[in-house]
Each structure stands twice: as C-alpha cells, then as structure tokens.
Amino acid sequence: MPLQNLTTDVDVAIIGAGAAGLGAAHALLNSGLSLVVLEARDRLGGRGHTIMAAPGIEFDVGCGWLHSADRNSFVGIAKHLGFEIDRSHPPWGDTSFGDSFPPKERDEFADALEEFYKRADDAAMRKIDRPAADYLEPRNRWNPMIGAVSTYVNGAELDRISTLDTHAYEDTGVNWRMRRGYGALIAAYGAPCPVALDCNVSLIDHSGARIRIETSRGTLSAAKVIVTVPTNLIADEAIRFHPALPAKVEAARQLPLGLADKVMLALDEPNLLPTDGNLRVATMRTAMGSYHLRPFGLNCIEGFFGGRFARELEDAGDGALAAQSIDEIVAVLGNDYRRKLKPLAESRWAHDPFARGSYSHALPGHASARAALATPVDNRLFFAGEATSPHFFSTAHGARDSGQRAAGQTMGSKH
C-alpha cells in the first residue's frame, strides 16, 4: 500500500521495493514490528517490471521466466494470487526456425558448449576460481557463440565470469512463465506492504543508537535496516553509509551487474512463424541477438541482447536495440520481413539510475563476495537481494528468498 506520508520512526526500514525488499516486508508484516519500505521509483518491482507494449501484448521489461520453477517460491505466490502459470517448454534449446542454423551445425555447437561446461565445472570442483573464458577450447570455431550464450545467461562475457560462482548456481532446468507477466506478479505480491514511493535514500547513518536515514522525502529513524538495492548502487556509493562500510562497497564491486536487455517487436502476418519458436543465427560472433518467436502465440517477436554489445546498443540511444533486432531478423528471414516488423518497446537497464545493470555475476576469484555482502553489520544493518543469494543469484525468487532470510535475521531467527 503506497504511503502518502513518510513514517518517521520505525522498527525496521527496508531499502528497495524489488523482490527482495517485498520478500522482507512480507516476512515482517505479522511480526508486531513497525516497518516501512523505501522505494526510489514510482512503482513496485525493481528489476521486475511488466508493461503493456501493445493491446494484448504484455512485455516483461525485466525478469520474465520462473527459473527453477520446481523450487521457485514465486510459483506458490502466483497460484495464491490467481496468476495462471504456463508450463510450455522454453524455446531457447529448440532447433532454430528456418535454415539459419542447420541441425548438423547445431549439434556441433551443443557438443562444444557441453564440453566447455564440463571443463569449467571440473575446475570448480577442484576449487579453482578463474575466468570461465580460460576453459574454452583454443581455436574452437564455436567459441564466439559460447560467449554469446554467456551474455544472455550472465549478462557478461566469459572473461568476467567466475567459474566457482557459476558452479554454485542451482539450475533445475524447469522454466515456466506467466502471460500476465512476472513484473505484474511481483507488484501484486507487494500490494499489502507499506511502501513509500519516490523516496530515494541517500544516506544511512548508523553511528548513533538509532539509524538515521536521509531520503528525498525527508529523514526517518529505524532500529534496524535491510538494504536490498542492486550492487552497482552500493559500489558507486549512490547510497552512503556513515560510518563507511568499505568491506560492503568492495564486495559489491566484485559482484557487478551484467547487462541483459530485451526488445519487443510487433509482427504482421504471424502465421508464417511458429508459436514459441526459436530463431538464432549460426554466426561466429558474440555480439548477436537471440529471438523468441511469437511468445504465447502473440503477434510479436522478443529479442535478447547481453554483455558489452547490449551496452553499446543502449549507448547508441533509444531505438537502437529494435533497429539491430530488425536487421538481424531480416538477414535471416528475408527483406520482406522489414515491413512486417515494428518496434514496440525495449529495456535500457544500464541507463536506469536505480539499477545500472540487470543482475549480478561474481568476478573471477571473488565467488566469496556473495557471502561477504550478505553478512549483517552490528546486528542492525542487513543485506538482501539477488546478489546475496548463494545458489539462485540473478533470479527474482533468489532475491525474494534473500529478503525473507534478512527479515528473519532482524528478528533473531533463521528463515
């Protein structure tokens, strides 16, 4: 519930109304403690955000899939809130539409990708934490495309990815989604929580008996604070701590947000393309998009870009992601598709001032930074967010569960 007036004195203040902050708030709602969630945006959800890109076409600008759905806490929440879950098989592992990626080449790529993962996992099992790029087979023709997969999955190229960190991620391989949108679910989940919107926190002063929090809507005090903002904001010291917390800033810098951007295109003459189809080109480069054809059978195509290439496209300005998508699709399906495609919406997470990226990855040699960031300070400052999840980082449910964990810590119990 959005608060018109800022509460000036609470037991627990939660910074950020994304999945982590709302998870913490839900865990505290019936605790008897007074609380408030402080959110810099004018909406709930953080990096989970659903918009209506066109009539009948919901677009998850941020997270869109219920990853590891058989262990995902948002599945039960979706059922409780009446969100219908689609259990259709995700298209990204399917054969590419058309003849742009022939089966023989696709099998070769799949084998090269599997062998790469085996080498990286073997190193992680031996507690070796080096850049994942070190485990590419020298001169393998598929290395650039393996790098492209990393940009979609990790938001960064393999030279910036910790093998030990990626090994810790628990992917059950079960991925579901919701037509109404993941962002819409997170917003509905947060509806009962006391949230102060347009409330940008600039300082957390924990030098006194009470913690003083300076915001764009005034100052308040709290006995305890749960910080759930993205790592890039902590690393950039967009929120300052007094006394300073150099160990937290350093941990956040070792867990930067990668970049994964999405674009939605309207499609005329949809009957020419399959429902929930996959389009990927066997082009030997990392800077490339991947496409989900007609999600939910809708008249649209969803494109994905990641890593340095996504940042270059963002830096090129509004519309660059859509223009690149159309050029790539036309190169595969033919010039006739240029008139059939129309830009609807695109994400720009690197330029979002309250995110500055998409989701975290640990830099090589720094897999331990997740635990370091999650550790409480003086039993008064607690930290949550997807970056603090030991096994489900980069996911909305990992963020939500970390918020529940932090709330339990404020009450002196384990959740």
Coordinates of C-alpha atoms in Angstrom, one line a residue, residues 71-357:
R71 CA 12.0 -24.8 -6.4
N72 CA 10.8 -21.2 -7.1
S73 CA 8.9 -19.6 -4.2
F74 CA 7.0 -17.3 -6.6
V75 CA 5.2 -20.3 -8.1
G76 CA 3.1 -20.7 -4.9
I77 CA 2.7 -17.0 -4.7
A78 CA 1.4 -16.9 -8.3
K79 CA -1.2 -19.6 -7.6
H80 CA -2.3 -17.8 -4.4
L81 CA -2.7 -14.5 -6.3
G82 CA -4.5 -16.1 -9.3
F83 CA -1.8 -15.8 -11.9
E84 CA -2.1 -18.6 -14.4
I85 CA 1.2 -20.4 -15.0
D86 CA 2.3 -21.5 -18.5
R87 CA 4.4 -24.7 -18.3
S88 CA 5.2 -24.8 -22.0
H89 CA 8.8 -25.8 -22.8
P90 CA 11.0 -22.7 -23.3
P91 CA 12.2 -22.3 -26.8
W92 CA 15.9 -21.4 -26.3
G93 CA 17.0 -25.0 -26.5
D94 CA 14.9 -25.8 -29.6
T95 CA 16.0 -26.0 -33.2
S96 CA 16.2 -22.6 -34.8
F97 CA 13.4 -21.8 -37.3
G98 CA 14.3 -22.0 -40.9
D99 CA 17.7 -23.0 -42.2
S100 CA 19.8 -20.3 -40.4
F101 CA 21.2 -22.9 -38.0
P102 CA 21.3 -26.4 -39.7
P103 CA 20.8 -29.4 -37.4
K104 CA 24.4 -30.7 -38.0
E105 CA 25.9 -27.3 -37.0
R106 CA 23.5 -27.0 -34.1
D107 CA 24.6 -30.4 -32.8
E108 CA 28.3 -29.4 -33.2
F109 CA 27.6 -26.3 -31.2
A110 CA 25.7 -28.1 -28.5
D111 CA 28.6 -30.6 -28.1
A112 CA 31.1 -27.7 -27.9
L113 CA 29.0 -25.9 -25.3
E114 CA 28.6 -29.1 -23.2
E115 CA 32.4 -29.8 -23.3
F116 CA 33.1 -26.2 -22.2
Y117 CA 30.7 -26.5 -19.2
K118 CA 32.4 -29.8 -18.2
R119 CA 35.8 -28.3 -18.2
A120 CA 34.6 -25.3 -16.2
D121 CA 32.8 -27.5 -13.8
D122 CA 35.8 -29.8 -13.3
A123 CA 37.9 -26.7 -12.4
A124 CA 35.2 -25.5 -9.9
M125 CA 35.1 -28.9 -8.3
R126 CA 38.8 -28.5 -7.6
K127 CA 38.0 -25.1 -6.1
I128 CA 39.8 -23.3 -8.9
D129 CA 38.3 -19.9 -9.5
R130 CA 39.5 -18.5 -12.8
P131 CA 37.8 -16.7 -15.7
A132 CA 35.4 -19.0 -17.4
A133 CA 37.0 -18.0 -20.7
D134 CA 40.1 -20.0 -19.7
Y135 CA 38.1 -23.2 -20.3
L136 CA 37.2 -22.5 -23.9
E137 CA 38.9 -24.9 -26.3
P138 CA 41.6 -23.0 -28.2
R139 CA 40.6 -22.1 -31.7
N140 CA 37.2 -23.8 -31.5
R141 CA 35.0 -22.3 -34.1
W142 CA 32.1 -22.2 -31.7
N143 CA 33.8 -20.1 -29.0
P144 CA 32.2 -16.8 -30.0
M145 CA 28.7 -18.3 -29.8
I146 CA 29.5 -19.9 -26.4
G147 CA 30.4 -16.3 -25.4
A148 CA 27.1 -15.1 -26.7
V149 CA 25.2 -17.6 -24.5
S150 CA 27.1 -16.2 -21.5
T151 CA 25.9 -12.7 -22.3
Y152 CA 22.3 -13.9 -22.2
V153 CA 22.7 -16.0 -19.1
N154 CA 25.2 -14.0 -17.1
G155 CA 24.9 -10.6 -18.7
A156 CA 28.6 -10.6 -19.3
E157 CA 31.3 -12.2 -21.4
L158 CA 33.2 -15.2 -20.1
D159 CA 36.4 -13.3 -19.3
R160 CA 34.4 -11.6 -16.4
I161 CA 32.7 -14.7 -15.1
S162 CA 33.9 -16.7 -12.0
T163 CA 33.9 -20.4 -12.6
L164 CA 33.4 -21.1 -8.9
D165 CA 30.4 -18.8 -8.8
T166 CA 28.6 -20.2 -11.8
H167 CA 29.2 -23.7 -10.5
A168 CA 27.3 -22.7 -7.3
Y169 CA 24.2 -21.7 -9.3
E170 CA 21.5 -24.4 -9.0
D171 CA 19.5 -24.7 -12.2
T172 CA 16.9 -27.4 -12.1
G173 CA 16.1 -26.9 -15.8
V174 CA 12.4 -26.3 -15.1
N175 CA 11.3 -22.9 -16.5
W176 CA 7.8 -21.6 -16.5
R177 CA 6.2 -18.2 -17.2
M178 CA 3.0 -16.2 -16.9
R179 CA 1.1 -14.4 -19.6
R180 CA 0.2 -11.6 -17.2
G181 CA 3.9 -11.1 -16.5
Y182 CA 6.5 -11.7 -13.8
G183 CA 6.7 -8.0 -13.0
A184 CA 2.9 -7.8 -12.6
L185 CA 3.1 -10.7 -10.2
I186 CA 5.8 -9.0 -8.1
A187 CA 3.8 -5.8 -8.0
A188 CA 0.7 -7.7 -6.9
Y189 CA 2.7 -9.5 -4.2
G190 CA 3.9 -6.2 -2.9
A191 CA 0.4 -4.6 -2.8
P192 CA -0.2 -5.2 1.0
C193 CA 3.2 -3.8 2.0
P194 CA 3.7 -0.3 3.4
V195 CA 5.8 1.4 0.7
A196 CA 6.9 5.0 0.4
L197 CA 7.4 5.6 -3.4
D198 CA 9.5 8.3 -4.9
C199 CA 11.7 8.0 -1.8
N200 CA 15.3 7.9 -2.8
V201 CA 17.7 7.1 0.0
S202 CA 21.0 8.9 0.0
L203 CA 22.5 8.3 3.5
I204 CA 22.3 5.5 6.1
D205 CA 23.8 6.9 9.3
H206 CA 24.4 4.1 11.8
S207 CA 26.6 6.0 14.1
G208 CA 24.0 6.5 16.8
A209 CA 21.7 4.5 19.0
R210 CA 19.1 4.7 16.2
I211 CA 19.8 4.5 12.5
R212 CA 19.1 7.8 10.7
I213 CA 18.0 7.5 7.0
E214 CA 18.1 10.6 4.7
T215 CA 15.7 10.4 1.8
S216 CA 14.3 12.6 -0.9
R217 CA 11.1 12.8 1.1
G218 CA 12.7 13.6 4.5
T219 CA 14.5 11.9 7.3
L220 CA 13.4 9.0 9.4
S221 CA 14.9 6.7 12.1
A222 CA 14.9 3.0 12.5
A223 CA 16.2 0.4 14.9
K224 CA 17.3 -1.9 12.1
V225 CA 17.6 -1.5 8.3
I226 CA 17.5 -4.1 5.5
V227 CA 19.3 -2.9 2.3
T228 CA 18.2 -4.6 -0.9
V229 CA 19.4 -2.3 -3.6
P230 CA 21.4 -3.5 -6.6
T231 CA 25.1 -4.0 -6.1
N232 CA 26.0 -1.2 -8.6
L233 CA 24.4 1.4 -6.4
I234 CA 26.4 0.2 -3.4
A235 CA 29.6 0.0 -5.4
D236 CA 29.0 3.5 -6.8
E237 CA 28.2 4.8 -3.3
A238 CA 24.9 6.2 -4.6
I239 CA 23.8 5.4 -1.0
R240 CA 26.4 6.4 1.5
F241 CA 27.0 4.8 4.9
H242 CA 28.2 6.6 8.0
P243 CA 30.4 5.2 9.3
A244 CA 31.7 4.0 6.0
L245 CA 31.4 0.3 5.1
P246 CA 34.4 -0.3 2.8
A247 CA 34.1 -4.1 3.0
K248 CA 30.5 -3.9 1.7
V249 CA 31.4 -1.5 -1.1
E250 CA 34.3 -3.8 -2.1
A251 CA 32.1 -6.9 -2.0
A252 CA 29.5 -5.1 -4.2
R253 CA 32.3 -4.1 -6.7
Q254 CA 33.2 -7.8 -7.0
L255 CA 29.6 -8.5 -7.8
P256 CA 28.8 -6.1 -10.6
L257 CA 25.5 -6.2 -12.5
G258 CA 25.9 -7.6 -16.0
L259 CA 23.6 -6.4 -18.7
A260 CA 20.8 -8.3 -20.4
D261 CA 18.4 -6.2 -22.5
K262 CA 15.2 -7.2 -24.3
V263 CA 13.2 -5.7 -27.2
M264 CA 9.6 -6.4 -28.3
L265 CA 8.6 -6.2 -32.0
A266 CA 5.1 -6.3 -33.4
L267 CA 4.7 -8.9 -36.2
D268 CA 2.4 -8.7 -39.2
E269 CA 1.4 -11.9 -40.9
P270 CA 2.2 -14.1 -37.9
N271 CA 1.0 -17.3 -39.4
L272 CA 4.3 -17.6 -41.2
L273 CA 6.2 -18.2 -38.0
P274 CA 5.7 -20.9 -35.3
T275 CA 4.3 -20.2 -31.8
D276 CA 7.0 -20.1 -29.2
G277 CA 9.7 -20.7 -31.8
N278 CA 13.4 -20.0 -31.6
L279 CA 15.5 -18.0 -34.0
R280 CA 19.3 -18.0 -33.7
V281 CA 21.9 -17.5 -36.4
A282 CA 25.0 -19.6 -36.7
T283 CA 27.1 -16.5 -36.9
M284 CA 30.6 -16.8 -35.4
R285 CA 30.4 -13.7 -33.2
T286 CA 29.5 -12.9 -29.6
A287 CA 27.8 -9.6 -30.5
M288 CA 24.5 -11.0 -31.6
G289 CA 20.8 -11.3 -30.6
S290 CA 18.6 -14.3 -29.9
Y291 CA 14.9 -14.3 -30.7
H292 CA 11.7 -15.8 -29.2
L293 CA 9.2 -16.1 -32.0
R294 CA 5.5 -15.4 -31.1
P295 CA 5.6 -15.9 -27.3
F296 CA 2.2 -17.3 -26.1
G297 CA 1.2 -17.3 -29.8
L298 CA 1.1 -13.5 -29.8
N299 CA 1.8 -11.4 -32.9
C300 CA 5.3 -10.3 -31.8
I301 CA 8.9 -11.3 -31.5
E302 CA 11.0 -10.9 -28.4
G303 CA 14.7 -10.3 -28.8
F304 CA 17.6 -10.6 -26.3
F305 CA 21.0 -8.9 -26.2
G306 CA 23.6 -9.1 -23.5
G307 CA 27.0 -8.0 -22.3
R308 CA 29.1 -5.4 -24.0
F309 CA 27.1 -5.5 -27.1
A310 CA 23.9 -4.6 -25.2
R311 CA 25.7 -1.7 -23.6
E312 CA 26.8 -0.4 -27.0
L313 CA 23.3 -0.6 -28.3
E314 CA 22.0 1.3 -25.2
D315 CA 24.6 3.9 -25.6
A316 CA 23.6 4.4 -29.2
G317 CA 20.2 5.7 -28.0
D318 CA 16.5 4.9 -28.0
G319 CA 15.5 2.5 -30.8
A320 CA 19.0 1.0 -31.4
L321 CA 18.0 -2.4 -29.9
A322 CA 15.0 -2.6 -32.1
A323 CA 16.9 -1.5 -35.2
Q324 CA 19.6 -4.1 -34.6
S325 CA 16.9 -6.8 -34.0
I326 CA 15.1 -6.0 -37.2
D327 CA 18.4 -6.0 -39.2
E328 CA 19.3 -9.4 -37.8
I329 CA 15.9 -11.0 -38.3
V330 CA 15.7 -9.6 -41.9
A331 CA 19.2 -11.0 -42.6
V332 CA 17.8 -14.5 -41.8
L333 CA 14.2 -14.5 -42.9
G334 CA 14.5 -12.1 -45.9
N335 CA 14.0 -8.5 -46.7
D336 CA 10.2 -8.9 -46.9
Y337 CA 10.2 -9.0 -43.1
R338 CA 11.4 -5.4 -42.8
R339 CA 7.8 -4.2 -43.5
K340 CA 6.3 -6.8 -41.2
L341 CA 8.2 -5.8 -38.0
K342 CA 7.5 -2.7 -35.9
P343 CA 9.3 -1.7 -32.7
L344 CA 7.1 -1.7 -29.6
A345 CA 9.3 -1.5 -26.5
E346 CA 12.8 -2.1 -25.3
S347 CA 14.7 -2.2 -22.0
R348 CA 17.6 0.1 -21.0
W349 CA 18.8 -1.3 -17.7
A350 CA 22.3 0.1 -17.9
H351 CA 20.8 3.6 -18.1
D352 CA 18.3 3.0 -15.4
P353 CA 19.5 5.2 -12.5
F354 CA 18.1 2.8 -9.8
A355 CA 19.6 -0.4 -11.3
R356 CA 22.6 0.5 -13.5
G357 CA 22.5 -3.1 -14.9

